[in-house]
mmCIF file of C-alpha atoms in Angstrom:
data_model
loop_
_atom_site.group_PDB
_atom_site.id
_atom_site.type_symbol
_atom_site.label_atom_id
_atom_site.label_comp_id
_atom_site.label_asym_id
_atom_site.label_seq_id
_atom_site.Cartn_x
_atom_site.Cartn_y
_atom_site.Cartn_z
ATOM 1 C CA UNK A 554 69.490 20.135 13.833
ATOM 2 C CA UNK A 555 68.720 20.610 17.248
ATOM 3 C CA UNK A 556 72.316 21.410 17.980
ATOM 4 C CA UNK A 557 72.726 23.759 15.306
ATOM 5 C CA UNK A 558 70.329 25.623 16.586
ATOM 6 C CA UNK A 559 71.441 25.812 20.303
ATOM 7 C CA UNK A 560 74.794 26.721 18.885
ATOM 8 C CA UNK A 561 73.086 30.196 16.589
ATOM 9 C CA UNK A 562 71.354 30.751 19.655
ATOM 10 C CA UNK A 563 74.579 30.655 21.855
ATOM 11 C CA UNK A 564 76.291 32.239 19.398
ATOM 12 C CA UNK A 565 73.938 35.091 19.344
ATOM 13 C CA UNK A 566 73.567 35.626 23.128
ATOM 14 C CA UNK A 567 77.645 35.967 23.016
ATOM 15 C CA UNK A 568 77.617 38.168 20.356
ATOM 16 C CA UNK A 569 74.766 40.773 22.281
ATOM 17 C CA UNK A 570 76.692 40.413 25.067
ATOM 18 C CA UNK A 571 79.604 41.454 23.124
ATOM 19 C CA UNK A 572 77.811 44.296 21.386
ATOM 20 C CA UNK A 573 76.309 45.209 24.421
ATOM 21 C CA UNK A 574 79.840 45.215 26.456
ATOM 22 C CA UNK A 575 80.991 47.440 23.719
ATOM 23 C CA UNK A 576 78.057 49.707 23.840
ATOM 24 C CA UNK A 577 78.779 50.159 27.571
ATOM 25 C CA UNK A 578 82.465 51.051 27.056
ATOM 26 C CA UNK A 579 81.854 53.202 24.558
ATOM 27 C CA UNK A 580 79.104 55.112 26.191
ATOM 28 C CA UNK A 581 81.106 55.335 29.408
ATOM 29 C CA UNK A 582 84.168 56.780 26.948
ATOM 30 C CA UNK A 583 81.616 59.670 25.845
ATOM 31 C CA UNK A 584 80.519 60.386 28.979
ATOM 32 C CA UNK A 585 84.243 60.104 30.520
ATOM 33 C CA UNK A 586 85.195 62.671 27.785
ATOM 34 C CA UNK A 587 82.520 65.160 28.290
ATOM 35 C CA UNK A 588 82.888 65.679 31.679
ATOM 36 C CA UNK A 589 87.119 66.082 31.338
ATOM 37 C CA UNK A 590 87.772 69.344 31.549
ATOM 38 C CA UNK A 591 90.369 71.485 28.813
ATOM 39 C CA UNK A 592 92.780 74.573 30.218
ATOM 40 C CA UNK A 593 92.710 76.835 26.988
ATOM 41 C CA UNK A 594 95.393 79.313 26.375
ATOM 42 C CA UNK A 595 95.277 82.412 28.597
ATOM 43 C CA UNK A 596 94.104 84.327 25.821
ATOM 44 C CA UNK A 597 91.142 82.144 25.191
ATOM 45 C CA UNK A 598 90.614 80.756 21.471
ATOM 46 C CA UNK A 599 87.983 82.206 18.915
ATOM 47 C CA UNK A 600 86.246 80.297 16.375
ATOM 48 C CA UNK A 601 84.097 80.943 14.059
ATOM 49 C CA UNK A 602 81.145 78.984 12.831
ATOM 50 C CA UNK A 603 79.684 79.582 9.555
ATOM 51 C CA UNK A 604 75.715 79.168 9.258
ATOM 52 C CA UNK A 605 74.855 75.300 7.851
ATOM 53 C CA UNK A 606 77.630 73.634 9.861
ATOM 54 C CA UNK A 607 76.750 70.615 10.560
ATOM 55 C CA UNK A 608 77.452 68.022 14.164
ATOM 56 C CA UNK A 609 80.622 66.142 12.431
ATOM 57 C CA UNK A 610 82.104 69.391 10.512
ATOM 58 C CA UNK A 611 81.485 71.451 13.645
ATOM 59 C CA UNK A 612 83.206 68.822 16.302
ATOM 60 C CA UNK A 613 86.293 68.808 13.592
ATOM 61 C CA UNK A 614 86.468 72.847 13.585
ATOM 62 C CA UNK A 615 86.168 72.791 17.001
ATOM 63 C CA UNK A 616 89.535 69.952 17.829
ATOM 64 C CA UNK A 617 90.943 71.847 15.436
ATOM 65 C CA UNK A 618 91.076 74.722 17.193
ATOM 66 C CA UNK A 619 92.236 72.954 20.149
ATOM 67 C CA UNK A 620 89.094 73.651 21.988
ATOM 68 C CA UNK A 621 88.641 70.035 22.218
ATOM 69 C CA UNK A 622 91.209 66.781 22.159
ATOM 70 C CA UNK A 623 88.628 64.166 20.072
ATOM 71 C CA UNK A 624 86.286 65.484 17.477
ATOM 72 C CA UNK A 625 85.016 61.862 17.125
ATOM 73 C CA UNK A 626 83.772 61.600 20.782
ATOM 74 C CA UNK A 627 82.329 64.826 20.350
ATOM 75 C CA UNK A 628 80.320 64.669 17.410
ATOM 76 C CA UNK A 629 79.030 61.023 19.617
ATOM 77 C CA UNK A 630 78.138 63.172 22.591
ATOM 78 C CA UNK A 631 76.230 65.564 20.378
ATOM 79 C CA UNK A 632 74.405 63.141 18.450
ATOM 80 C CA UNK A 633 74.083 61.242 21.804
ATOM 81 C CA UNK A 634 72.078 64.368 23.557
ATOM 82 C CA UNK A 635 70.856 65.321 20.324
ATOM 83 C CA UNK A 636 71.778 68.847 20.470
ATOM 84 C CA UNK A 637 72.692 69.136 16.757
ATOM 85 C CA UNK A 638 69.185 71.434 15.934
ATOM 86 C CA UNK A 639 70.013 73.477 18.997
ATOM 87 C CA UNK A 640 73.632 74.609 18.157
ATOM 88 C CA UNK A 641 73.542 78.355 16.543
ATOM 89 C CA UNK A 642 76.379 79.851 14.370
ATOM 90 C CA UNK A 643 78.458 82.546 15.206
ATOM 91 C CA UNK A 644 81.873 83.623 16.222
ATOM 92 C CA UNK A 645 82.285 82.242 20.122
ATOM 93 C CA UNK A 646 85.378 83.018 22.537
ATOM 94 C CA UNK A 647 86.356 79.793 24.179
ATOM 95 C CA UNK A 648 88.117 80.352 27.797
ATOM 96 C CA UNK A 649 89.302 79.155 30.921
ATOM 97 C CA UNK A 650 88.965 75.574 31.641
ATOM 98 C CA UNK A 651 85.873 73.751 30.050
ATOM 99 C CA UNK A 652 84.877 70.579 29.238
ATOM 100 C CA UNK A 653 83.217 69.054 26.151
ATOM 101 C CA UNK A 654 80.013 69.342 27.224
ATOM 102 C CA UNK A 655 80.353 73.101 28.712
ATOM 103 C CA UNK A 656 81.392 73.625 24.800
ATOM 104 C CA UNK A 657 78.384 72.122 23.451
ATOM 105 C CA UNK A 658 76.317 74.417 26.019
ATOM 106 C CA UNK A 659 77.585 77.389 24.894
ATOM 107 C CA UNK A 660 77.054 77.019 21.435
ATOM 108 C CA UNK A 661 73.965 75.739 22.149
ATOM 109 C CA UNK A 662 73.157 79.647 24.559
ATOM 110 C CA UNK A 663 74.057 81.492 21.329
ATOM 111 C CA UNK A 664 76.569 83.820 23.635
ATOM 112 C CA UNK A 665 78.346 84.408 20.564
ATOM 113 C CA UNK A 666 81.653 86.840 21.172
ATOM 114 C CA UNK A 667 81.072 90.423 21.118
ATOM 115 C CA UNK A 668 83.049 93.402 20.578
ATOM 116 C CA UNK A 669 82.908 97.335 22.700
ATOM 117 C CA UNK A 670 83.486 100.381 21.696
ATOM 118 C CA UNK A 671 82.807 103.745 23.809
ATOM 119 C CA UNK A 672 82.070 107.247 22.349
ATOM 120 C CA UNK A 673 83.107 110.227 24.795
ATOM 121 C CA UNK A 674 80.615 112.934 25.047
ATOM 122 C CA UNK A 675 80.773 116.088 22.917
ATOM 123 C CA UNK A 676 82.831 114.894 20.615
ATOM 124 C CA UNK A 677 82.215 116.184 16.526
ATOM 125 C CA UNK A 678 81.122 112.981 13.697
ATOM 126 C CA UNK A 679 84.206 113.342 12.256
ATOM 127 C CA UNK A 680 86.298 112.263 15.633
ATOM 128 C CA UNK A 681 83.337 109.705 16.332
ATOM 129 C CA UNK A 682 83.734 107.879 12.653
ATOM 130 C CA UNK A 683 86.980 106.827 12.985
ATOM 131 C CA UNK A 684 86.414 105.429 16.684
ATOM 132 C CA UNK A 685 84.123 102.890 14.795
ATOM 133 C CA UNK A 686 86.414 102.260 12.070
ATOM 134 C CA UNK A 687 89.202 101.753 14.063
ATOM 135 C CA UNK A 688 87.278 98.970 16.746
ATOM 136 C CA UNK A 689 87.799 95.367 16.702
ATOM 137 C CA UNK A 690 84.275 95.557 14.468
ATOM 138 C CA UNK A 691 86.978 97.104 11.716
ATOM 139 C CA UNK A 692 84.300 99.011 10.081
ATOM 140 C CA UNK A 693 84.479 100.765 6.651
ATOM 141 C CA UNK A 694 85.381 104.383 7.639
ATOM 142 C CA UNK A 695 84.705 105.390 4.470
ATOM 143 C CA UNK A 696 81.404 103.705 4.123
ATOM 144 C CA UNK A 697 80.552 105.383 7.484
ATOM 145 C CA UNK A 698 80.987 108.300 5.917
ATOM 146 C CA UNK A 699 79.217 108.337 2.912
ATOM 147 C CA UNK A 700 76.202 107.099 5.323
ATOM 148 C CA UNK A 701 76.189 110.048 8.073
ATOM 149 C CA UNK A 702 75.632 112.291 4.602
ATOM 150 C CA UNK A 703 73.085 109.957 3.122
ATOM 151 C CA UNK A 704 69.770 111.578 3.023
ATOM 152 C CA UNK A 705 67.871 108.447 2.378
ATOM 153 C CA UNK A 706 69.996 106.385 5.169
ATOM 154 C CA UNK A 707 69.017 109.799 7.728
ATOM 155 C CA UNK A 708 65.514 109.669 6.714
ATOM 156 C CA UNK A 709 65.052 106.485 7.320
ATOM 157 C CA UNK A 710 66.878 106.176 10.619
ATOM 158 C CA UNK A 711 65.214 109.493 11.787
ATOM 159 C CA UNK A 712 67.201 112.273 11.834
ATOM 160 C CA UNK A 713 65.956 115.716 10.728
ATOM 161 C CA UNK A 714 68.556 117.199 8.838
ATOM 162 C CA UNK A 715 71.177 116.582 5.871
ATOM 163 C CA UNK A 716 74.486 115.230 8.195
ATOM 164 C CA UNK A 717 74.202 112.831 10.945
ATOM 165 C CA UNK A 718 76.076 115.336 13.421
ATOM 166 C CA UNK A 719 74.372 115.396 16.813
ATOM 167 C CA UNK A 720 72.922 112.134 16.729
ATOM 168 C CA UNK A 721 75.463 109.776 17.367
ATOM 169 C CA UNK A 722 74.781 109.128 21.517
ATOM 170 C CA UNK A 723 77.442 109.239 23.223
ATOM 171 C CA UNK A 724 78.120 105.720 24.899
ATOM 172 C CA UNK A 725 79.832 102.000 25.417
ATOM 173 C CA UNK A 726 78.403 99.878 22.768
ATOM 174 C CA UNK A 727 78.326 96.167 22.257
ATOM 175 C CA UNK A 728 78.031 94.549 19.115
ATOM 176 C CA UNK A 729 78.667 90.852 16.966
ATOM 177 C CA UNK A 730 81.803 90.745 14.524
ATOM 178 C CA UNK A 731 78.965 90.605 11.732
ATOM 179 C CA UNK A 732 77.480 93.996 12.510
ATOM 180 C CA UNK A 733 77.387 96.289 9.705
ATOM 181 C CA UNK A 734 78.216 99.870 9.131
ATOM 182 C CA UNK A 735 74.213 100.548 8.635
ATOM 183 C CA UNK A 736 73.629 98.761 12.213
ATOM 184 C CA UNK A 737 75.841 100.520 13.619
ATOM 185 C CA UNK A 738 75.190 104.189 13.042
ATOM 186 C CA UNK A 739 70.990 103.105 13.095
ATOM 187 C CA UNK A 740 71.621 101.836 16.757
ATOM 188 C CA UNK A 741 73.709 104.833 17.535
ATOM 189 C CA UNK A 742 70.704 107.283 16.248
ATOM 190 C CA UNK A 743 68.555 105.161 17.833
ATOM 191 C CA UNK A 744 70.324 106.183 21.362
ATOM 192 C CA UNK A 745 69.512 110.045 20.755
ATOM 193 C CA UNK A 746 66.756 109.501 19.892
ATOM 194 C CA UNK A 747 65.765 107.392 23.353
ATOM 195 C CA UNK A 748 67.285 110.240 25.102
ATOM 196 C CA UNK A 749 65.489 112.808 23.806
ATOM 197 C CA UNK A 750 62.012 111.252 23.987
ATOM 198 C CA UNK A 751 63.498 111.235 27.996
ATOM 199 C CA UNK A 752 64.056 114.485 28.371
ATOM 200 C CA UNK A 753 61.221 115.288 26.106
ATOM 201 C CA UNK A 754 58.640 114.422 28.855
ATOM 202 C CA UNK A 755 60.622 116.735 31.228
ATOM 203 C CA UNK A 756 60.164 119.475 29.039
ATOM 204 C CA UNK A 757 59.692 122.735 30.842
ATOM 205 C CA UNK A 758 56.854 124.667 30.310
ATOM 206 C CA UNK A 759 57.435 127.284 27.911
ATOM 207 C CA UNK A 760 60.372 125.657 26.181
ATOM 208 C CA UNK A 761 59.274 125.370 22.401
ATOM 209 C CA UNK A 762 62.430 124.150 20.622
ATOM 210 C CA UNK A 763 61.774 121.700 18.091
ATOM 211 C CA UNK A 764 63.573 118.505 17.921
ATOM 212 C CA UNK A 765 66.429 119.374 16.073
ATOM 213 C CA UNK A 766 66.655 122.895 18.117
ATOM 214 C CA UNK A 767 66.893 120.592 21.374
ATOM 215 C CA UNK A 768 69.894 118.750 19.495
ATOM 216 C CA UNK A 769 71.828 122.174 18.236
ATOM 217 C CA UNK A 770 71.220 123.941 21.569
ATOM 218 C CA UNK A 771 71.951 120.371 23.417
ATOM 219 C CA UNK A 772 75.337 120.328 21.352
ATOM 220 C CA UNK A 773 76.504 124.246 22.001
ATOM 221 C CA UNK A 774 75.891 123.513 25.859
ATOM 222 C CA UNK A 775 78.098 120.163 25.929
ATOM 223 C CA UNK A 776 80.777 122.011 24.818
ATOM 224 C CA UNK A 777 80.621 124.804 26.813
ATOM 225 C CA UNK A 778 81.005 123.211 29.635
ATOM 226 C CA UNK A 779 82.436 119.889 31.127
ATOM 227 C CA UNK A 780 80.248 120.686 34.816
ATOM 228 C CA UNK A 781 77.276 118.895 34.931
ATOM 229 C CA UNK A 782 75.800 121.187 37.344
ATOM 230 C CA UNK A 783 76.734 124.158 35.145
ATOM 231 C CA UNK A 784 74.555 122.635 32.022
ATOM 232 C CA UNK A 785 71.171 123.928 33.033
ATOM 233 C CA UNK A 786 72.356 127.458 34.308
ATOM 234 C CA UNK A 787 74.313 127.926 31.058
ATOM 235 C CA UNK A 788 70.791 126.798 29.323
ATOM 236 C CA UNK A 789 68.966 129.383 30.920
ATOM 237 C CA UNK A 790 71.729 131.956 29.760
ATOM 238 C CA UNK A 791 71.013 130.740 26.273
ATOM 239 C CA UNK A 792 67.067 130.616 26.270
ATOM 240 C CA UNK A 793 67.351 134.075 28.127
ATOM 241 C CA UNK A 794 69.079 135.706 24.964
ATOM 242 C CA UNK A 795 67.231 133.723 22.553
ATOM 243 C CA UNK A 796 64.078 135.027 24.054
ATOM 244 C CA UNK A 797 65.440 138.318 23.903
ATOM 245 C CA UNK A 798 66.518 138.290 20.290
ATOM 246 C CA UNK A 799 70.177 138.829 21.731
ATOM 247 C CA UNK A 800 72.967 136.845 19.599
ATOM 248 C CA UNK A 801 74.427 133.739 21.440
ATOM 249 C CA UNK A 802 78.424 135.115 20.678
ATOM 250 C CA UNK A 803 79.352 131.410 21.970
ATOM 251 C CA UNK A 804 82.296 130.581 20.581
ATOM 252 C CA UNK A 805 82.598 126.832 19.830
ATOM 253 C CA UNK A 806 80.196 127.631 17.298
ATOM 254 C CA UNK A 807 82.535 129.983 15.692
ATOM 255 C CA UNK A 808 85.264 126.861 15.327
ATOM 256 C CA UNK A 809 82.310 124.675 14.104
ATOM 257 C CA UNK A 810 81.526 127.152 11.652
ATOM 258 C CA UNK A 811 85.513 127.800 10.412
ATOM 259 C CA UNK A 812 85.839 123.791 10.376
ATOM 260 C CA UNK A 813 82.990 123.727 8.099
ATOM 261 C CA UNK A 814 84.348 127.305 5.493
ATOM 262 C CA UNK A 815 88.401 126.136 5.237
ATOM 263 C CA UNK A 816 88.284 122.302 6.318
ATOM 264 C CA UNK A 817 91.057 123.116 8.912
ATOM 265 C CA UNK A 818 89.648 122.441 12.741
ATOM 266 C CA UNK A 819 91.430 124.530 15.044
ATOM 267 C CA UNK A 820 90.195 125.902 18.759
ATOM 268 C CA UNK A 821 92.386 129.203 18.490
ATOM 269 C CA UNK A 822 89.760 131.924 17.374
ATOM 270 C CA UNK A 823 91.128 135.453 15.534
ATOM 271 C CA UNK A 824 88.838 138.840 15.512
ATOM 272 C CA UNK A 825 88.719 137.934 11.738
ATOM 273 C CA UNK A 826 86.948 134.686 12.604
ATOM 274 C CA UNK A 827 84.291 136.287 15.055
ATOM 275 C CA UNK A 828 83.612 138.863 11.580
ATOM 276 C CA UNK A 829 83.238 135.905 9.236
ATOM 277 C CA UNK A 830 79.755 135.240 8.265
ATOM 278 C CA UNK A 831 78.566 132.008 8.612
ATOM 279 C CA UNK A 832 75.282 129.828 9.466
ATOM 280 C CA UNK A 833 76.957 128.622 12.058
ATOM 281 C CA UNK A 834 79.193 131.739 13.274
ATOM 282 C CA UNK A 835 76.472 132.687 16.090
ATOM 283 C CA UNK A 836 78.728 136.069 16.206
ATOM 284 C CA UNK A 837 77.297 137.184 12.644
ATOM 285 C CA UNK A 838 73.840 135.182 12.760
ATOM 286 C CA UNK A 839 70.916 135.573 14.940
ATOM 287 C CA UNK A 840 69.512 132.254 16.665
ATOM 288 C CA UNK A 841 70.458 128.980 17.142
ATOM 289 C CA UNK A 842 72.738 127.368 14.232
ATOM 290 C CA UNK A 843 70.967 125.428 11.669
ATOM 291 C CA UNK A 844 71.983 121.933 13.287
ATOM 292 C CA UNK A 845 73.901 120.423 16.003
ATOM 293 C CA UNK A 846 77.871 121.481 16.384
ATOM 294 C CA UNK A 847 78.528 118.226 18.609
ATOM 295 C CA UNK A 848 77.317 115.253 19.819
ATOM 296 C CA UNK A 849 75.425 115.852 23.404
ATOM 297 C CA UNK A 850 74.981 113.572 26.031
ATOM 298 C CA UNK A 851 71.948 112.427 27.922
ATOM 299 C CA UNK A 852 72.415 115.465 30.775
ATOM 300 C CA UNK A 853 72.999 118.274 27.860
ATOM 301 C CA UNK A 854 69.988 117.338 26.206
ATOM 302 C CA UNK A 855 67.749 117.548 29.839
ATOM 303 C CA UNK A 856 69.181 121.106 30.537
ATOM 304 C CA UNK A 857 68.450 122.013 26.922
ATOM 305 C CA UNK A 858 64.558 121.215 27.375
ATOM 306 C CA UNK A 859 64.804 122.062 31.176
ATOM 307 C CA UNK A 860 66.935 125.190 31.724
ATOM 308 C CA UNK A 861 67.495 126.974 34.937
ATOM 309 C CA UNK A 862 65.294 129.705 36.179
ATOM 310 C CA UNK A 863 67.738 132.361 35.856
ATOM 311 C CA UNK A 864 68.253 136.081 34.385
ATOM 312 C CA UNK A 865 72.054 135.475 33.329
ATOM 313 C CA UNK A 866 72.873 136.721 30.122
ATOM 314 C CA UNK A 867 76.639 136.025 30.174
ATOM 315 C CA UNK A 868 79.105 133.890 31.638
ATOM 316 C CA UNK A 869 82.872 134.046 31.848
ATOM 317 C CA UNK A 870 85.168 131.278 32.258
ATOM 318 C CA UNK A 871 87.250 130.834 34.963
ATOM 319 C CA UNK A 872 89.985 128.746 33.628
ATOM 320 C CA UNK A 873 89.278 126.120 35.551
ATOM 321 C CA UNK A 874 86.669 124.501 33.856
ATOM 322 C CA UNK A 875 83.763 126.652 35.646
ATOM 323 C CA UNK A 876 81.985 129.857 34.929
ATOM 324 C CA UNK A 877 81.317 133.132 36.194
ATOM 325 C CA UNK A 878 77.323 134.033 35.045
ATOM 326 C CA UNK A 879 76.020 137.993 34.992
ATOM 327 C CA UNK A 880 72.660 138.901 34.580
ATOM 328 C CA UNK A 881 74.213 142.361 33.002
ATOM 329 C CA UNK A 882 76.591 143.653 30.559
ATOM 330 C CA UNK A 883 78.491 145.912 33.646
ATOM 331 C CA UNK A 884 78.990 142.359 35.763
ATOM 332 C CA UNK A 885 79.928 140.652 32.446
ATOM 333 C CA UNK A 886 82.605 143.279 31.842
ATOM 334 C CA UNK A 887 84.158 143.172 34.874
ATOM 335 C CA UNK A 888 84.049 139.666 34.796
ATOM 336 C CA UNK A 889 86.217 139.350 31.819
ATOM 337 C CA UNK A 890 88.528 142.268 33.269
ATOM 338 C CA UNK A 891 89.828 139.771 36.052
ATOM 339 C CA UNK A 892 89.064 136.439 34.405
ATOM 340 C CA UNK A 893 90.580 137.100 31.179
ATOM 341 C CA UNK A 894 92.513 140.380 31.243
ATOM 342 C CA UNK A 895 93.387 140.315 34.417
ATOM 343 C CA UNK A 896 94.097 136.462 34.651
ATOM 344 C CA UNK A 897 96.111 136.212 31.594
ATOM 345 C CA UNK A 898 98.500 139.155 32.389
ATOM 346 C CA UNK A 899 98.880 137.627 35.852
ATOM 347 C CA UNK A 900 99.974 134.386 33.510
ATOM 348 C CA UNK A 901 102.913 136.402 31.456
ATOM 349 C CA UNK A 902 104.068 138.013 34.392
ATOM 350 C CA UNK A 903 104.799 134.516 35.766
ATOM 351 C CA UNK A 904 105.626 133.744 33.409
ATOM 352 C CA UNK A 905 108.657 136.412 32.315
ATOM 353 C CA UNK A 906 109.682 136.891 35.913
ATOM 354 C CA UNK A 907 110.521 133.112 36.395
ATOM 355 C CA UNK A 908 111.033 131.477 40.292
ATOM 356 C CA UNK A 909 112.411 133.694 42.777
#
């Protein structure tokens, strides 16, 4: 009996030591694979994980992918550091060279992949809409649509007036593939609306513009200039006439206003447009236009609420991108006489006479 026993007991000390050699091996096999390192394809590899996955469907997705070589070891060094609970879904962008484990700590950071877009300053809704639509987001343009006009979606998001024109902030946005349309556009509002409480709080004294005037006047100085230091001179040319009950006469409201009558945008203005009665025509009506005829950037929106001190009434371009400003109609006049009579005719002589 005695030896019977001795013999279990030998038995069983060989088989720990057995269990235990394996134990060893196989931990030293997890720990050899986590630390060996993977070159990915140049392009890196994206993958995708849906919410619920769990430590064994996750490791598979992820060898799969090619991301990593065993998804057995894997799911062992997960459940081994017992990261499962900590590992967030998403859509990731696996690159470089990384090991197993530098894959488990990323999923585990949340740094899921995430896609840029940029809107230019200045530029009208209807150019801005299909920027969005046309990112790696791949947005519903017409969905985008239907929400700029939404007057429950611009409520709620803030904007005073019946079309979302003036409030999409110029800027380089970064978003998740999962973002939606509504995110979008509220995040984009939510920019103006930043901006303006900004230049809000350098609000000159005297400057009573409301906050969709700020926007509309914001808008008509953004695109009548490309200067920066021109904004708050041109401004003060605008507040001047405004104050004096003098129409604005600034023309890219005029091609905001025919854009809106026949559909058709087009930057070459005819007499007949300048006659053509309109909200938005500042030719025909008195005042600012009822809303925004662009989308202004952070510095048209300051020299909106913070104009110049000037007493310009006019200014002239120079066809170069800058303006001449008069304080009267006789330096206005002879402005135009060599900056567009004079300038142009110069042009068509050039023109017609060809190189010497």
């Amino acid at each position: 009996m005695k030896k019977v026993l001795l013999a279990l007991l030998v038995l069983g000390v060989l088989a720990a030591a057995a269990a235990g050699g394996w134990y060893l091996r196989r931990e030293r096999q997890i720990s050899a694979f986590a630390a060996t390192p993977v070159t990915l394809p140049q392009a890196g590899i994206t993958v995708i994980v849906p919410n619920g996955t769990g430590p064994k469907t996750l490791a598979k997705l992820l060898a799969d992918a090619g991301v990593v070589t065993d998804p057995e070891l894997l799911y062992l060094f997960i459940r081994r550091e017992q990261a499962g609970p900590k590992l967030k879904a998403g859509e990731y962008l696996f690159e470089g060279t990384l090991t197993p484990a530098q894959v488990v700590e990323l999923l585990a950071s949340g740094k899921v992949k995430v896609y840029h877009f940029t809107v230019p300053e200045g530029l009208r809704a209807e150019e801005i809409l299909p920027i969005l639509a046309g990112s790696e987001l791949k947005l519903d343009l017409r969905k985008l649509e239907q929400l700029a006009a939404d007057p429950r979606f611009l409520r709620e998001t803030g904007v005073p007036a019946s079309s979302i024109e003036g409030f999409l902030f110029p800027d380089t946005y970064t978003f998740t593939r999962n973002a939606t349309e509504e995110q979008v556009l509220t995040k984009m509002v939510e920019r103006s609306l930043e901006e303006y409480r900004k230049a809000d709080a350098q609000r000159k004294d005297g400057v009573k513009l409301s906050l969709l005037q700020a926007f509309t006047l914001a808008s008509i100085v953004e695109k009548e200039t490309g200067q920066p230091q021109e904004r708050p001179r041109i401004s003060c040319v605008f507040h001047n006439r405004l104050r004096q009950g003098i129409k604005l006469q600034t023309d890219p409201t005029v091609i905001y206003a025919m854009r809106l009558l026949r559909g058709v945008y087009s930057k070459n203005i005819t007499r007949q447009d300048l006659e053509t009665p309109h909200p938005y025509n500042t030719y025909t009506t008195a005042g600012l236009p009822p809303g925004p005829i662009a989308n202004p950037g952070a510095a048209a929106l300051q020299a909106a609420l913070h104009p110049l001190d000037c007493d310009d009434l006019f200014f002239v371009s120079r066809n170069d991108g800058t303006h001449i400003f008069c304080p009267t109609l006789e330096c206005h006049n002879a402005a135009v006489e060599k900056w567009q009579v004079e300038f142009f005719r110069n042009q068509r002589r050039q023109r017609t006479s060809g190189p010497n």
